[in-house]
Amino acid sequence: MSVISLDGKVVLITGAGRGQGAAEARLFAEAGARVVVTDVREEEGRDVAGALGDAGLFVRHDVSDAGSWAETVAASVRAFGRIDALVNNAALWRTASVEDETYENFETLLRVNLLGPFLGIQAVLPALKEAGGGSIVNVSSTAGLVGIPGHAAYGSTKFGLRGLTRSSALDLARYGVRVNSVHPGAIDTPMTAAVSGRDWSKVPLGRMGRPEEVGELILFLVSDASSYVTGTEFTVDGGLTTG
């Protein structure tokens, strides 16, 4: 169990039916939070929330739809009375060279990976203001820090999320709302299963990361332990982008 406390806090995590989001949900509940687990994968999402007992709530949620965001926020406040933090974790990862990329795929990634967090920030802001402030964590990627072959669409969305984070941090500081971004590298989750068997010796730490290693950082950013941290980018990549 983490030594950082989230007692009394309500945290909404998107894309929490599996992988990093599910790991975050478990860590946050262990730290004392009540957790709203959202996903389009209903069975997986309900399983994650159910395992949290009274501390968990599942809401089926399409992050690219403003109406779905409104319903999710309303359900969260009905169940738990407040929202203190949002983790914009939901994302799609697809690769293609820029010459082979399609309009349809580019638009889909933009809607989920960038429009989704934007809609989320707007949707939760009234609840965060009502709570007297709070924390928003946008999960970007190392593909939002450096260029990677085959990542024209995905990288564009993750670079865009950096800009959204920095501007939002300045806009929302007056309300006591902090906004930061986290940039994972290769993390061993279902989304990256197709590449998990690769040789990771190029990573200075010599391996893929674990979802919990991302979750522990996000837990810190959600907690009051990071109360003077906003507009900042945190990399979790085993040193890959250091050189």
C-alpha positions as MATLAB code, in Angstrom:
seq = 'MSVISLDGKVVLITGAGRGQGAAEARLFAEAGARVVVTDVREEEGRDVAGALGDAGLFVRHDVSDAGSWAETVAASVRAFGRIDALVNNAALWRTASVEDETYENFETLLRVNLLGPFLGIQAVLPALKEAGGGSIVNVSSTAGLVGIPGHAAYGSTKFGLRGLTRSSALDLARYGVRVNSVHPGAIDTPMTAAVSGRDWSKVPLGRMGRPEEVGELILFLVSDASSYVTGTEFTVDGGLTTG';
ca = [
       0.000    0.000    0.000;
       1.238    3.480   -0.832;
       2.275    5.808    2.005;
       0.571    8.673    0.167;
      -2.997    9.179    1.309;
      -5.997    9.924   -0.862;
      -8.439    9.678    2.034;
     -11.667   11.520    1.264;
     -10.843   12.094   -2.391;
     -12.945   11.013   -5.368;
     -10.964   10.286   -8.519;
     -12.380    9.706  -12.007;
     -10.137    7.558  -14.218;
     -10.925    7.058  -17.900;
      -9.969    3.879  -19.727;
      -9.687    2.091  -16.386;
     -11.046   -1.281  -17.477;
      -7.564   -2.700  -17.945;
      -3.856   -1.866  -18.103;
      -2.588    1.346  -16.574;
      -6.059    2.623  -15.721;
      -6.956   -0.531  -13.808;
      -3.655   -0.418  -11.923;
      -4.320    3.213  -11.011;
      -7.818    2.380   -9.773;
      -6.465   -0.301   -7.431;
      -3.637    1.877   -6.135;
      -5.937    4.827   -5.514;
      -8.486    2.732   -3.641;
      -5.702    1.270   -1.491;
      -4.658    4.846   -0.692;
      -8.185    5.668    0.522;
      -9.860    7.175   -2.539;
     -13.243    6.406   -3.997;
     -12.716    5.680   -7.666;
     -14.942    6.164  -10.688;
     -13.837    3.602  -13.269;
     -14.891    4.541  -16.798;
     -14.443    2.636  -20.038;
     -16.245    1.519  -23.177;
     -15.365   -2.064  -22.183;
     -18.259   -2.729  -19.845;
     -17.376   -6.195  -18.579;
     -13.772   -5.349  -17.797;
     -14.712   -2.012  -16.253;
     -17.353   -3.546  -14.012;
     -14.870   -6.184  -12.858;
     -12.314   -3.542  -11.876;
     -14.862   -1.381  -10.056;
     -16.484   -4.401   -8.413;
     -13.160   -5.500   -6.953;
     -12.937   -2.135   -5.175;
     -16.153   -2.757   -3.236;
     -17.929    0.347   -1.962;
     -14.960    2.460   -3.094;
     -15.600    1.715   -6.767;
     -18.161    2.845   -9.326;
     -18.254    1.849  -12.991;
     -19.689    4.129  -15.656;
     -19.733    3.234  -19.341;
     -18.132    6.203  -20.996;
     -17.174    7.328  -24.494;
     -14.539   10.001  -23.892;
     -14.965   11.446  -27.387;
     -18.599   12.391  -26.693;
     -19.508   15.504  -24.680;
     -22.878   14.049  -23.670;
     -21.190   10.944  -22.284;
     -18.890   13.151  -20.233;
     -21.842   15.044  -18.769;
     -23.548   11.787  -17.794;
     -20.354   10.391  -16.272;
     -19.697   13.459  -14.142;
     -23.328   13.534  -12.986;
     -23.214    9.839  -12.040;
     -19.967   10.366  -10.128;
     -21.356   13.255   -8.101;
     -24.588   11.367   -7.394;
     -22.665    8.378   -6.100;
     -19.860   10.056   -4.181;
     -20.925   13.683   -3.724;
     -17.893   15.285   -5.317;
     -14.940   14.944   -7.692;
     -11.420   15.861   -6.617;
      -9.334   14.589   -9.504;
      -9.478   13.466  -13.103;
      -7.018   11.119  -14.770;
      -7.333   11.311  -18.547;
      -5.937    7.848  -19.171;
      -8.085    6.523  -22.043;
      -6.246    6.328  -25.362;
      -5.853    4.399  -28.580;
      -2.430    3.369  -29.874;
      -2.137    2.591  -33.575;
       0.912    2.908  -35.773;
       1.442    3.669  -39.447;
       3.904    5.679  -41.486;
       2.700    9.130  -42.406;
       2.386    8.139  -46.066;
       0.188    5.158  -45.175;
      -1.903    6.836  -42.474;
      -5.599    7.317  -43.207;
      -7.875   10.247  -42.588;
     -10.294    8.035  -40.667;
      -7.663    6.650  -38.305;
      -6.063   10.050  -37.719;
      -9.450   11.524  -36.836;
     -10.303    8.608  -34.518;
      -7.059    9.026  -32.563;
      -7.578   12.778  -32.344;
     -11.084   12.294  -30.969;
     -10.076    9.793  -28.290;
      -6.556   10.930  -27.364;
      -6.919   14.711  -27.529;
     -10.548   15.769  -27.837;
     -11.419   13.341  -25.024;
      -9.133   14.996  -22.434;
     -10.280   18.459  -23.539;
     -13.924   17.497  -23.054;
     -13.037   15.904  -19.731;
     -11.349   19.005  -18.383;
     -14.375   21.116  -19.270;
     -16.809   18.559  -17.866;
     -15.181   18.066  -14.454;
     -14.205   21.683  -13.859;
     -17.456   22.736  -12.151;
     -17.135   19.821   -9.701;
     -13.461   20.604   -9.046;
     -14.302   24.250   -8.395;
     -17.080   23.171   -6.044;
     -14.575   20.987   -4.200;
     -12.260   23.965   -3.761;
      -9.652   22.780   -6.268;
      -8.187   19.537   -7.420;
      -5.865   17.762   -9.817;
      -6.026   16.769  -13.477;
      -3.469   14.345  -14.874;
      -3.235   13.878  -18.619;
      -1.542   10.645  -19.650;
       0.515   11.443  -22.726;
       3.459    9.357  -23.971;
       7.131    9.535  -24.872;
       5.674    9.832  -28.384;
       4.535   13.271  -27.210;
       8.125   14.230  -26.367;
      10.162   12.890  -29.304;
       9.453   11.830  -32.853;
       9.008    8.086  -33.377;
       8.716    6.413  -36.791;
       5.200    5.243  -37.549;
       3.613    7.576  -35.002;
       2.439   10.547  -37.081;
      -1.160   10.259  -35.863;
      -0.560    8.970  -32.329;
       2.376   11.305  -31.740;
       0.389   14.301  -32.959;
      -2.314   13.617  -30.390;
       0.205   13.172  -27.587;
       2.192   16.282  -28.495;
      -1.147   18.119  -28.560;
      -1.951   16.835  -25.094;
       1.235   18.495  -23.811;
      -0.010   21.832  -25.114;
      -3.457   21.302  -23.658;
      -1.876   20.483  -20.306;
       0.348   23.544  -20.157;
      -2.340   26.008  -21.223;
      -4.948   24.458  -18.937;
      -2.554   24.632  -15.993;
      -2.299   28.398  -16.471;
      -6.022   28.877  -17.076;
      -7.137   26.842  -14.060;
      -4.548   27.797  -11.447;
      -6.850   30.554  -10.215;
      -9.283   27.858   -9.076;
      -6.675   25.783   -7.279;
      -6.847   23.172  -10.036;
      -3.483   21.681  -10.971;
      -2.863   20.131  -14.405;
       0.136   17.932  -15.202;
       1.080   15.391  -17.844;
       2.707   11.976  -17.519;
       4.677   10.461  -20.391;
       5.058    6.681  -20.182;
       7.423    4.805  -22.437;
       7.029    1.090  -23.112;
       4.652   -0.175  -20.420;
       3.612   -3.825  -20.286;
      -0.168   -3.616  -20.752;
      -2.746   -5.275  -23.031;
      -2.461   -2.291  -25.397;
       1.232   -3.047  -25.998;
       0.993   -6.844  -25.943;
       2.038   -7.072  -29.586;
       5.482   -5.629  -28.783;
       6.071   -6.997  -25.284;
       8.411   -9.703  -26.585;
      10.831   -7.283  -28.211;
      14.412   -6.783  -27.052;
      14.292   -3.879  -24.610;
      18.047   -3.624  -24.057;
      17.969   -0.184  -25.700;
      16.125    1.053  -22.604;
      18.738    2.094  -20.010;
      16.901    0.142  -17.301;
      16.731   -2.815  -19.668;
      13.019   -3.661  -19.522;
       9.451   -2.542  -20.087;
       7.752   -0.699  -17.274;
       4.927   -2.015  -15.131;
       1.527   -0.265  -14.994;
       1.949    0.245  -11.253;
       5.121    2.240  -11.884;
       3.069    4.745  -13.836;
       0.217    4.564  -11.331;
       2.412    5.440   -8.358;
       3.525    8.662  -10.064;
      -0.040    9.585  -10.958;
      -1.116    8.848   -7.389;
       1.463   11.403   -6.217;
       0.164   13.991   -8.693;
      -3.431   13.413   -7.589;
      -2.508   13.692   -3.910;
      -1.879   16.761   -1.779;
       1.800   15.770   -1.692;
       2.115   17.501   -5.089;
       0.150   20.599   -4.098;
       2.727   23.014   -5.591;
       3.186   21.136   -8.869;
       1.347   22.208  -11.999;
       2.014   22.568  -15.718;
       4.798   19.992  -15.500;
       5.710   16.958  -17.624;
       6.822   13.706  -15.973;
       8.526   10.971  -17.971;
       8.252    7.283  -16.968;
      10.344    5.490  -19.572;
      13.293    3.782  -17.913;
      15.596    6.512  -19.208;
      14.813    5.931  -22.895;
      14.429    9.613  -23.842;
      17.286   10.845  -21.654;
      19.965   10.790  -24.338;
];
